[in-house]
GROMACS .gro file of C-alpha atoms in nm:
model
  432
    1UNK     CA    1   0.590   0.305  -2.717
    2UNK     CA    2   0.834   0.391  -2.420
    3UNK     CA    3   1.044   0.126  -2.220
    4UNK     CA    4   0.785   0.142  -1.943
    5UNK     CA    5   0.463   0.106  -2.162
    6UNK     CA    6   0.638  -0.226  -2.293
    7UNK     CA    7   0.729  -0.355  -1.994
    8UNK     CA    8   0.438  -0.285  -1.859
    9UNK     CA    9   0.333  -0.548  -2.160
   10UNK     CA   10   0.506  -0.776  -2.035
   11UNK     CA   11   0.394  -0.751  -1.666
   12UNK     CA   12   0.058  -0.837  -1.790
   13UNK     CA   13   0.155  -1.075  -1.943
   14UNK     CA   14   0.352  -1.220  -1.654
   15UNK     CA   15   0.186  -1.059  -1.326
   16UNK     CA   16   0.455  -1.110  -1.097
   17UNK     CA   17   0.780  -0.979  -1.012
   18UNK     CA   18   1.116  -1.084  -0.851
   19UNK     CA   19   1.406  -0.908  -0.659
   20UNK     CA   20   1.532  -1.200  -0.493
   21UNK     CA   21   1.739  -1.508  -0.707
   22UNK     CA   22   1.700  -1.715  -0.370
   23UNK     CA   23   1.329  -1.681  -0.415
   24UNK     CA   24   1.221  -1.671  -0.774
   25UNK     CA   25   0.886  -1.691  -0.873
   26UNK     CA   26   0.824  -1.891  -1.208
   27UNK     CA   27   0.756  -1.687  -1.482
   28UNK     CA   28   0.784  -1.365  -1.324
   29UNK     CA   29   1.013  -1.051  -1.389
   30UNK     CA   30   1.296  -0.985  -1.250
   31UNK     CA   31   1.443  -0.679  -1.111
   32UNK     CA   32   1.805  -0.626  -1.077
   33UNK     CA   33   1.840  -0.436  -0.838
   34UNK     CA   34   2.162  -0.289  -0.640
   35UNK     CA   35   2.225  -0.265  -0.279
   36UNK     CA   36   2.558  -0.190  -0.064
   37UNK     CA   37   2.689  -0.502  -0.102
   38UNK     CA   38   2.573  -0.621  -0.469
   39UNK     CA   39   2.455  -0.575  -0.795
   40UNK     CA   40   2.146  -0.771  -0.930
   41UNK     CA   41   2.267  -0.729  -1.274
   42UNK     CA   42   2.479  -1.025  -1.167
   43UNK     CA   43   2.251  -1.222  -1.085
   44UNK     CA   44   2.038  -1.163  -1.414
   45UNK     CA   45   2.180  -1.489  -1.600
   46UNK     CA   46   2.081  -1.690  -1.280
   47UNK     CA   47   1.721  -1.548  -1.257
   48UNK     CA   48   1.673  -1.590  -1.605
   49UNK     CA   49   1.793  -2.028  -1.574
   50UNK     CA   50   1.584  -2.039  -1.256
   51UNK     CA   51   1.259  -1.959  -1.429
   52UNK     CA   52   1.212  -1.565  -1.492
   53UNK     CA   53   1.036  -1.463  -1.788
   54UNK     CA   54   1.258  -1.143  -1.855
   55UNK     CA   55   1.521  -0.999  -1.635
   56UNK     CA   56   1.505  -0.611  -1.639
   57UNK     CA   57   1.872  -0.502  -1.606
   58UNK     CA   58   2.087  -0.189  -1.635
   59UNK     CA   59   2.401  -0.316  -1.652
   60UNK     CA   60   2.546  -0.198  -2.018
   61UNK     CA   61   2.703  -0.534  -2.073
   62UNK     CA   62   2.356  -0.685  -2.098
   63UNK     CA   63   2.226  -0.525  -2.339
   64UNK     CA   64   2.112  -0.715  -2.592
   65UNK     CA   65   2.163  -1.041  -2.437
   66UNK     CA   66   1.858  -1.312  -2.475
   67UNK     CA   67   1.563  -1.208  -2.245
   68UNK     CA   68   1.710  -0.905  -2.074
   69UNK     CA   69   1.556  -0.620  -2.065
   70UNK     CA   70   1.755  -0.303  -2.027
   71UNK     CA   71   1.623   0.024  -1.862
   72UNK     CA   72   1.892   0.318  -1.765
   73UNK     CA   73   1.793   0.248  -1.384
   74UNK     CA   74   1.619  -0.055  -1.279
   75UNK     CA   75   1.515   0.068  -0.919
   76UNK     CA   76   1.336   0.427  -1.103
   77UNK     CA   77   1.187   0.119  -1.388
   78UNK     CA   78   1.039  -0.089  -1.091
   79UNK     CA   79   0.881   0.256  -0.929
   80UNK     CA   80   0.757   0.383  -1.240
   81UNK     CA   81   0.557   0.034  -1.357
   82UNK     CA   82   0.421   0.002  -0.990
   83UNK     CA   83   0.290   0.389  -1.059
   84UNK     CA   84   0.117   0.285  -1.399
   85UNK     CA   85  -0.018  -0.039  -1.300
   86UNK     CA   86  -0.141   0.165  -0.952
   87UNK     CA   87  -0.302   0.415  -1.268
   88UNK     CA   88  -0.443   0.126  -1.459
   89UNK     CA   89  -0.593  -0.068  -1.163
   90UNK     CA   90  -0.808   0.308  -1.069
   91UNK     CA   91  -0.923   0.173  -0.737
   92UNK     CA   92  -0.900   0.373  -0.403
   93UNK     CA   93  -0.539   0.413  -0.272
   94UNK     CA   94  -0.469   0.510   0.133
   95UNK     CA   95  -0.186   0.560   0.236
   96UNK     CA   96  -0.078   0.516   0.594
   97UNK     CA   97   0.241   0.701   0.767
   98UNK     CA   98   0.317   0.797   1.112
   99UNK     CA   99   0.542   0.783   1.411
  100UNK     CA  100   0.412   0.486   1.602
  101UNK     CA  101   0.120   0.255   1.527
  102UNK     CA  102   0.097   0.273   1.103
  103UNK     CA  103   0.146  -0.127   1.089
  104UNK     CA  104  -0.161  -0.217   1.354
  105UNK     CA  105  -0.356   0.053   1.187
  106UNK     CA  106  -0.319  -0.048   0.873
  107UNK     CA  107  -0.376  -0.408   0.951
  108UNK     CA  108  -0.720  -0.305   1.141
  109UNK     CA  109  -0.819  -0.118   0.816
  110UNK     CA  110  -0.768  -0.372   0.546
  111UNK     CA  111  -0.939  -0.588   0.789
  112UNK     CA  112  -1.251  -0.407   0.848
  113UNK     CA  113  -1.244  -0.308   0.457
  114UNK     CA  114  -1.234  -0.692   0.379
  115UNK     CA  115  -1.575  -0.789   0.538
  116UNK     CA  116  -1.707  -0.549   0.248
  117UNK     CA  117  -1.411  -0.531  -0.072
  118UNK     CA  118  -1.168  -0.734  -0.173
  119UNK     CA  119  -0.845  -0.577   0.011
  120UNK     CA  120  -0.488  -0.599  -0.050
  121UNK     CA  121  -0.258  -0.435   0.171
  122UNK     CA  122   0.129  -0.372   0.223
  123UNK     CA  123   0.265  -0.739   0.377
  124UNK     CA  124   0.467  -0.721   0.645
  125UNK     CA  125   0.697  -0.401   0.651
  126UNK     CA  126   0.737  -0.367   0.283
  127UNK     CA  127   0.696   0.036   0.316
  128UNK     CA  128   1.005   0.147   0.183
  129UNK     CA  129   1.107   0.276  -0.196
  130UNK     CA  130   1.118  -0.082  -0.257
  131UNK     CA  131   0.850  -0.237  -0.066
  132UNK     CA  132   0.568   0.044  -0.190
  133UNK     CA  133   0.630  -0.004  -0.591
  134UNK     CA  134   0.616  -0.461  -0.502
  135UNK     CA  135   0.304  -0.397  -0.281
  136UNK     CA  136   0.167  -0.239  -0.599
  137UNK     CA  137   0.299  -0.447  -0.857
  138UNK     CA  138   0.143  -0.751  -0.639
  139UNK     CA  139  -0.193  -0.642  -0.658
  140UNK     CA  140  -0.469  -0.947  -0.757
  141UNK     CA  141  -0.660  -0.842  -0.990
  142UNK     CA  142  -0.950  -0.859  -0.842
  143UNK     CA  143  -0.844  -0.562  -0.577
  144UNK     CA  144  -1.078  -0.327  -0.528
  145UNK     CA  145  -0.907  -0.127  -0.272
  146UNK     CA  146  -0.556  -0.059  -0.177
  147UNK     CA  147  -0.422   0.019   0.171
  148UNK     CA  148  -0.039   0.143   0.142
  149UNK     CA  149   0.180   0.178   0.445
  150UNK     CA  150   0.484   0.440   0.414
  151UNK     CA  151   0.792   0.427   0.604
  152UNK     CA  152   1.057   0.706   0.609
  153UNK     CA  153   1.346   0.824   0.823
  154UNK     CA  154   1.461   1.112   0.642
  155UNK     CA  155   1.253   1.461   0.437
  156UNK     CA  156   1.123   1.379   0.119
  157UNK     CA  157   1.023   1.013   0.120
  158UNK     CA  158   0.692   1.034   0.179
  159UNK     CA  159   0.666   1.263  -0.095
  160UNK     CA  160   0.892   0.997  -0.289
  161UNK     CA  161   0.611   0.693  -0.245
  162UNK     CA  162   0.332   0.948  -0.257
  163UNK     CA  163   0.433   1.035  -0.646
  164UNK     CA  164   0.455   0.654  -0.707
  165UNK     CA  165   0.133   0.493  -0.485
  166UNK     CA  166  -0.110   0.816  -0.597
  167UNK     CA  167  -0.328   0.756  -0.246
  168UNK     CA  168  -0.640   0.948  -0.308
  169UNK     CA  169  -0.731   0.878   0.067
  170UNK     CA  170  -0.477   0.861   0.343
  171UNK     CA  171  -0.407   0.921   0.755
  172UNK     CA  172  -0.093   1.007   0.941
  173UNK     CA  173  -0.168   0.817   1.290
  174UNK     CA  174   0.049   1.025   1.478
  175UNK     CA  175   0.377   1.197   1.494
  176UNK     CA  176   0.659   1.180   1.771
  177UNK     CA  177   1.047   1.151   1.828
  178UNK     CA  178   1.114   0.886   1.551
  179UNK     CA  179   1.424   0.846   1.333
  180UNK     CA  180   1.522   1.211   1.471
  181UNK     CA  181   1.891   1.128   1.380
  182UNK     CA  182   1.744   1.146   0.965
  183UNK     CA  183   1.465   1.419   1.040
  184UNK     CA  184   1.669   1.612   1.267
  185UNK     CA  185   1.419   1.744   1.497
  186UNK     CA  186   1.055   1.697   1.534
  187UNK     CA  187   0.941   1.963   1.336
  188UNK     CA  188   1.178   1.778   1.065
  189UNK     CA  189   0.958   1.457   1.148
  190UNK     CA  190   0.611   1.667   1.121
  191UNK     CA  191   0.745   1.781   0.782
  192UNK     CA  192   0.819   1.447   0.616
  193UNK     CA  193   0.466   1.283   0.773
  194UNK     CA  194   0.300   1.574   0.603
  195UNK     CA  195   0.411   1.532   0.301
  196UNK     CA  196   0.115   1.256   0.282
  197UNK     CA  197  -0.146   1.573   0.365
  198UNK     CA  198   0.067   1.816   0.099
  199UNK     CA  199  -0.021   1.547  -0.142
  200UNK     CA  200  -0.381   1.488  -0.092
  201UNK     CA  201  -0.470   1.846  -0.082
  202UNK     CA  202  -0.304   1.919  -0.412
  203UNK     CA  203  -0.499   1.615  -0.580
  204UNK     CA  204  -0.834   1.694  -0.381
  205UNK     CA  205  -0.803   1.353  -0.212
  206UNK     CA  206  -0.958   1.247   0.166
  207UNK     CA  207  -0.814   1.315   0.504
  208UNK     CA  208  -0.904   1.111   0.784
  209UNK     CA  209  -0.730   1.269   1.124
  210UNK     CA  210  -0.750   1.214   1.498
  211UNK     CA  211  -0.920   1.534   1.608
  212UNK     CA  212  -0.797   1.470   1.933
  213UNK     CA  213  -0.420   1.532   1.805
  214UNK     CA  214  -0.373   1.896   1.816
  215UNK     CA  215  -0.045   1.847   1.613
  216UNK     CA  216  -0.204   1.663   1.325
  217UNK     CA  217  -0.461   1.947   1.283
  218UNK     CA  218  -0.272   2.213   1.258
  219UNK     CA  219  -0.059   2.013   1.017
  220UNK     CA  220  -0.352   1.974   0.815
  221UNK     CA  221  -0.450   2.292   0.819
  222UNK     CA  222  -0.842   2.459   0.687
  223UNK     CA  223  -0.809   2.163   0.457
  224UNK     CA  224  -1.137   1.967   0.505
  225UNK     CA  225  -1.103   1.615   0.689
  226UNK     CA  226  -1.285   1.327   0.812
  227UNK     CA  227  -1.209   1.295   1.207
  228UNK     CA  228  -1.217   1.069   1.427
  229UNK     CA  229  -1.217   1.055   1.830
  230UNK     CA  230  -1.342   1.195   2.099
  231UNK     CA  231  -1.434   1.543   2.033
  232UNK     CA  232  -1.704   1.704   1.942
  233UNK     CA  233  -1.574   1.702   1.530
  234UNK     CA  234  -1.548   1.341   1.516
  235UNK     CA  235  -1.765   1.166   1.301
  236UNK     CA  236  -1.635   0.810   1.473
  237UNK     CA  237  -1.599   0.834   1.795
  238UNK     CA  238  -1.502   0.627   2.111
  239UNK     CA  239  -1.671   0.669   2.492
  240UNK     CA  240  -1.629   0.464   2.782
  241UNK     CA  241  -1.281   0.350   2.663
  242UNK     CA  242  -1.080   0.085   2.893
  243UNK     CA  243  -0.800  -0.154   2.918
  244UNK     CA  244  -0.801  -0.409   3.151
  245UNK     CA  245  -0.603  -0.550   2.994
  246UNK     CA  246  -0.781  -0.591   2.639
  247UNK     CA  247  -0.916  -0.258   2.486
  248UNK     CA  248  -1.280  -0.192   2.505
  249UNK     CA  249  -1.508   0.119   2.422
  250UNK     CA  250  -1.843   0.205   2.304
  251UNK     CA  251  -1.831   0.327   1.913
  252UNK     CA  252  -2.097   0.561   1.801
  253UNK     CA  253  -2.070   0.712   1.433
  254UNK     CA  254  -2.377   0.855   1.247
  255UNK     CA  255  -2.532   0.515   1.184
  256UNK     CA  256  -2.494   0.346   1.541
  257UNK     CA  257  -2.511   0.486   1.851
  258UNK     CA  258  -2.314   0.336   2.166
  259UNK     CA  259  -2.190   0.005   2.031
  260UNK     CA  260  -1.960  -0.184   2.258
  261UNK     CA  261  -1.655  -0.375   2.141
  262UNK     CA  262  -1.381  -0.581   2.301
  263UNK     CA  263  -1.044  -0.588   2.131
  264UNK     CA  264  -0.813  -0.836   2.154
  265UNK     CA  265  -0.561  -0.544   2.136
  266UNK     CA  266  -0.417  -0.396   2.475
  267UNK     CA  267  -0.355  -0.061   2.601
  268UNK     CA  268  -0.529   0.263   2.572
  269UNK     CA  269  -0.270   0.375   2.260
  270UNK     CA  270  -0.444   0.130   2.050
  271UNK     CA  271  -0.789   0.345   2.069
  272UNK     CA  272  -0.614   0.551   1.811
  273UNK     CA  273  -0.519   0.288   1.562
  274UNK     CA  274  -0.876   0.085   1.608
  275UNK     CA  275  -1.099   0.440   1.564
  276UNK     CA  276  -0.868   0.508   1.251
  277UNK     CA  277  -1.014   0.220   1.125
  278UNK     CA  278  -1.348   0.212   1.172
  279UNK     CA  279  -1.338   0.570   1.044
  280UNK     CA  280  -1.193   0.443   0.725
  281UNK     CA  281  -1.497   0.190   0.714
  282UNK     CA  282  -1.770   0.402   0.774
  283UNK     CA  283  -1.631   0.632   0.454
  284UNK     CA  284  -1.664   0.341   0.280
  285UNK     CA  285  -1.989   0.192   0.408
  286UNK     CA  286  -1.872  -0.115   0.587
  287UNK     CA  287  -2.190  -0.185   0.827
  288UNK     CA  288  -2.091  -0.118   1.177
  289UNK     CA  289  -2.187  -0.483   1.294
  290UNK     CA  290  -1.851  -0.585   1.062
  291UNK     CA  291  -1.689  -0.348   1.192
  292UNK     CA  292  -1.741  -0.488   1.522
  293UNK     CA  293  -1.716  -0.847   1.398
  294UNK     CA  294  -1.291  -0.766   1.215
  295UNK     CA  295  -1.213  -0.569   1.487
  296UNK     CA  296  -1.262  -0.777   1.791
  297UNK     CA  297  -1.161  -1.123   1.532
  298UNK     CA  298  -0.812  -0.910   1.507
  299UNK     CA  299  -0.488  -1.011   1.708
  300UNK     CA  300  -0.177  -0.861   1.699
  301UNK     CA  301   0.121  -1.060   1.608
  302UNK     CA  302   0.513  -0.958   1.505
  303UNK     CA  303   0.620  -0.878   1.846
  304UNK     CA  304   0.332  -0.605   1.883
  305UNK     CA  305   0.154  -0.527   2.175
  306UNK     CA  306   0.089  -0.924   2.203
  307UNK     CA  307  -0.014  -1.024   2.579
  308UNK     CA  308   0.075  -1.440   2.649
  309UNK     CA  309   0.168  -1.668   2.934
  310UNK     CA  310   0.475  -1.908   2.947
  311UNK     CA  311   0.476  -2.155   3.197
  312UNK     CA  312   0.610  -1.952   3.453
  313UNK     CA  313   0.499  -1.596   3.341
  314UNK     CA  314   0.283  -1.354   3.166
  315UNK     CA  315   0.398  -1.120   2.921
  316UNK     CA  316   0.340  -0.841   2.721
  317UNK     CA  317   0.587  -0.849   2.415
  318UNK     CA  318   0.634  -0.517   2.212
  319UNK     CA  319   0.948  -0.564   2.100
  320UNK     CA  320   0.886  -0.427   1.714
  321UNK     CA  321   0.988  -0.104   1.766
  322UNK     CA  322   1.026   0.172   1.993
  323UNK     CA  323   1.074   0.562   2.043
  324UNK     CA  324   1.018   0.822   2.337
  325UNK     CA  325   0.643   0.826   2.255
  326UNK     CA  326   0.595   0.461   2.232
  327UNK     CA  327   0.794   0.392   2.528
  328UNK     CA  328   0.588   0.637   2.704
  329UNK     CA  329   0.245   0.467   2.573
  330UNK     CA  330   0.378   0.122   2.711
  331UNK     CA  331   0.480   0.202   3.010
  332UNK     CA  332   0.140   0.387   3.087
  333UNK     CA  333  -0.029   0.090   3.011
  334UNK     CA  334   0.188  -0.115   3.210
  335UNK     CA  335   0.126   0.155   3.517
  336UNK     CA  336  -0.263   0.049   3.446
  337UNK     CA  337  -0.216  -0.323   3.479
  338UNK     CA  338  -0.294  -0.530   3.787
  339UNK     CA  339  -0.041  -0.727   3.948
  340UNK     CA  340   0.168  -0.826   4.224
  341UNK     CA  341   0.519  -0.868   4.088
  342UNK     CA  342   0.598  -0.627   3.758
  343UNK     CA  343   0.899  -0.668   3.575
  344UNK     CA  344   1.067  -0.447   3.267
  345UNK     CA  345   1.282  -0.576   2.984
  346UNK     CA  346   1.362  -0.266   2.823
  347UNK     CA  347   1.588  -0.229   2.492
  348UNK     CA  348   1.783   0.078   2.380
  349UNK     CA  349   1.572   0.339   2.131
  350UNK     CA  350   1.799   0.367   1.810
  351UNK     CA  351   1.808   0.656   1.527
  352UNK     CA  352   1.788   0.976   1.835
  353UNK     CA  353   2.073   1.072   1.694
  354UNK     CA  354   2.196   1.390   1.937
  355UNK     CA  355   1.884   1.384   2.144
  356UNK     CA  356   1.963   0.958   2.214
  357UNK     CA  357   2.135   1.058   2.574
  358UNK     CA  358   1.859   1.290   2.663
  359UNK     CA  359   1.582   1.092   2.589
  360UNK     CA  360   1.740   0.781   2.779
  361UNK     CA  361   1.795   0.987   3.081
  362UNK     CA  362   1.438   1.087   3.048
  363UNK     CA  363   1.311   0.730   2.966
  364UNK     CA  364   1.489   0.600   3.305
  365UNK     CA  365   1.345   0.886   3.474
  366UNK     CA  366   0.937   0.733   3.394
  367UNK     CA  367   1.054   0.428   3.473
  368UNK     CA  368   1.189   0.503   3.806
  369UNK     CA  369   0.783   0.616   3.837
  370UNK     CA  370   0.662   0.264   3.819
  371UNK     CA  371   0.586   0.087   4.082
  372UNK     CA  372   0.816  -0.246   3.977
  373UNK     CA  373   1.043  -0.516   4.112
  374UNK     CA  374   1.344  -0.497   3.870
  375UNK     CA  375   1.408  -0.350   3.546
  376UNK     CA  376   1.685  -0.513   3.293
  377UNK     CA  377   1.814  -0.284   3.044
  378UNK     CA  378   2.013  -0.345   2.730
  379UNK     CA  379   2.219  -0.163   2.470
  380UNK     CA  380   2.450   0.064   2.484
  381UNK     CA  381   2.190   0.350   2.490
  382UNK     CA  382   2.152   0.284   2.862
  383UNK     CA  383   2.510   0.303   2.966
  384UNK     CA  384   2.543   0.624   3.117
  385UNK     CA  385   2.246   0.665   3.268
  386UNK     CA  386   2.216   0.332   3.495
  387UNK     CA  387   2.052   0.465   3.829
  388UNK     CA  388   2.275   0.325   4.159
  389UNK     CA  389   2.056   0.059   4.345
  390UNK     CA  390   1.942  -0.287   4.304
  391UNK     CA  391   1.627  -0.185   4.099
  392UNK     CA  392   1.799  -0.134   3.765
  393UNK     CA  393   2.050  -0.377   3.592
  394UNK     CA  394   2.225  -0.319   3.260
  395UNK     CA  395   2.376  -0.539   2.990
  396UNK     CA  396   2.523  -0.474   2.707
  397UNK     CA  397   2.384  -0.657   2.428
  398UNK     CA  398   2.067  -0.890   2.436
  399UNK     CA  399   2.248  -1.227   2.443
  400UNK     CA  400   2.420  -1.104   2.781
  401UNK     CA  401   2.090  -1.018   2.873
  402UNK     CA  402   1.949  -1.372   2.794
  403UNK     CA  403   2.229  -1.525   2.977
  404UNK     CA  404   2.151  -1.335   3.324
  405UNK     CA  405   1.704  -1.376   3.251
  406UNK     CA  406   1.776  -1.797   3.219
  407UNK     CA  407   2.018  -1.759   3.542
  408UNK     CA  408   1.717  -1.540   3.722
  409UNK     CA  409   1.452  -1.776   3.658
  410UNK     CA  410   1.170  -1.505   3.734
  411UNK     CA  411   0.842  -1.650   3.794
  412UNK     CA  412   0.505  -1.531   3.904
  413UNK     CA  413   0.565  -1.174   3.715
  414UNK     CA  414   0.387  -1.010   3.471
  415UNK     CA  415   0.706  -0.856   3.222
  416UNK     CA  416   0.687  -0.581   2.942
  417UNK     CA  417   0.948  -0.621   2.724
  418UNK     CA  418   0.975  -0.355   2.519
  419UNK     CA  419   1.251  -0.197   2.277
  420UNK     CA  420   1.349  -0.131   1.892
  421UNK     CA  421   1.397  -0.412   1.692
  422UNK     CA  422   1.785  -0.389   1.645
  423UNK     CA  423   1.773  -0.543   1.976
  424UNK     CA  424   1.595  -0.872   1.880
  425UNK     CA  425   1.485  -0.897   2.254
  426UNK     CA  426   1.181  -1.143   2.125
  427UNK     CA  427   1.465  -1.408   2.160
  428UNK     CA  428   1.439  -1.359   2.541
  429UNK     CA  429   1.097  -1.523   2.584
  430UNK     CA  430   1.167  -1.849   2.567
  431UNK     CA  431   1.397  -1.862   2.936
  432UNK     CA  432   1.112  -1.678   3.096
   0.00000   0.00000   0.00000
């Protein structure tokens, strides 16, 4: 028997695993894992007095020692039992990737699968080499399907979590200018999202795709898909769309005809994200009237695309993350929206690498569109290409920022903040 096949004993055994000494779950394994600034195989000892059943180490010093288990990499040990268990549990696998939009879409799917199958689904942003293999490894047992999210920011991760979550069904929800400082351009970024396609059609699995993203299809190629969208090759498909605010649109697939439902999700981009999921429920026979039912229950939350009042204003926060294509998608939708006094909160994009100037100049340049009363920008992104005039103001970090907003005491507006997460602008709401 090999050292995974033994482990994987003892995950059975045990059913849970830990990374984390400050949050060890009794019982469970433990995975030392390194990072820049430390090594888990010190920690091993500690895990081990604080309740572990084993500690899976790959330190050489431990070998041997009382209840450690040693592997010659502990990070390649924790990917390869999350692959087997993924084998052993033979459910449906899809994995989700993409530009912009793969956490709401994946959210909307495992909630429209859940009216139908017990559903587990990547929590929070565990997407990573990390997260992926711990999503898996956290599966109840009772799961009967499996909806993976995968992050990457450079060529060949996708590929990476592909050869350790197996997704036999899977969607790329878009792709754009993200992380172009690790792809390097956006056919670099169209590359490492298709490496979720190259996988599926070597192991004959599903493609859903947006047949209204020309991109997409010629990424996918004569391989057969399931589409969804407005044209005439969707099976799902959306008419009568709006967004005033909340998203609403008639769905019609080959069961239903004309079927209206009212989001709780704003902005036309989120069309995309909603259709993807009712795609992936009509595959799998979830009755349109739960369809209906999980979509309009859902509401975003984590800083995305969430629409509140304070006392003294309304906002729309979508301060998760952002890149040229998302920015573009917000502002549109905050061009759509009625009101009297607009306002922008607008954070730096991060990881443009040599493109970052460029795409700030042209970023000013759609806001300068808008009809608005004053825009605040912050980061250092923004600090060559501040337009002269009262309209625009710039700061240099967010806590500067906050500092000015309590001073300005704006009232009466309707503000999109928007802006990658590095810039924690979230922590501006409460002195508006």
């Amino acid at each position: 028997m090999n050292n995974i096949a033994r482990l994987y004993e003892f995950f059975l055994e045990s059913g849970k695993v830990s990374t984390d000494t400050r949050n060890i779950i009794p019982g469970s394994l433990f995975f030392a894992l390194k990072g820049k600034r430390f090594d888990g195989n010190s920690f091993a000892k500690d895990a081990l007095n604080a309740g572990c059943r084993l500690a899976v180490v790959d330190d050489k010093n431990l070998k041997g020692e009382k209840d450690c288990f040693w592997v010659p990499d502990v990070l390649k040990a924790l990917q390869e039992l999350a692959r087997l268990h993924r084998r052993k549990m033979n459910i449906p696998v899809i994995g989700i990737t993409g530009s912009n939009g793969k956490t709401t879409t994946k959210e909307l799917i495992a909630a429209v699968l859940a009216k139908k199958y017990n559903v587990w689904y990547t929590q929070g942003n565990l997407n990573n080499h990390i997260g992926v293999p711990l999503t898996l490894l956290s599966m109840p047992p009772a799961t009967r399907i499996a909806v993976i999210e995968m992050g990457a920011n450079h060529v060949g991760e996708i590929a990476g979590l592909c050869e350790i979550a197996l997704p036999d069904h899977g969607l790329i929800t878009n792709v754009g200018k993200a992380h172009l400082e690790g792809f390097g351009s956006f056919e670099g970024v169209k590359k490492a999202k298709g490496e979720l396609y190259d996988f599926l059609k070597k192991n004959g699995g599903e493609i859903f795709i947006n047949v209204d993203n020309p991109d997409l299809l010629k990424m996918a190629g004569h391989y057969p898909w399931i589409g969804y969208g407005s044209g005439k090759d969707a099976v799902v498909k959306a008419e009568n769309v709006s967004a005033d605010p909340m998203l609403s649109f008639e769905l019609t697939t080959s069961r239903v005809s004309r079927m209206t439902i009212t989001t709780r999700l704003t902005g036309l981009y989120n069309k995309d994200n909603v259709l993807a999921a009712a795609s992936v429920a009509h595959y799998f026979g979830v009755e349109e009237e739960l369809v209906k039912e999980a979509l309009e229950r859902y509401e975003p939350k984590n800083n995305r695309s969430q629409l509140f009042h304070t006392k003294r204003n309304q906002i729309l926060l979508d301060a998760y993350n952002a890149n040229p294509m998302s920015m573009k998608a917000a502002l549109d939708n905050f061009r759509a929206m009625n009101h009297h006094r607009k306002v922008l909160i607008i954070g730096g994009m991060k990881e443009l690498g040599n493109d970052s100037l460029a795409e700030h100049r042209n970023l000013i340049a759609e806001i300068s569109e808008l009809d608005f009363t004053i825009c605040f920008l912050t980061g250092p992104e923004f600090k060559d290409v501040v337009p002269a005039g009262d309209r625009f103001v710039w700061y240099d970090n967010t806590a500067s920022l906050k500092d000015a907003l309590r001073k300005a005491e704006i009232s009466g507006a309707l503000i999109l903040i928007k802006g990658s997460r590095a810039n924690s602008l979230e922590d501006v709401v409460e002195v508006l």
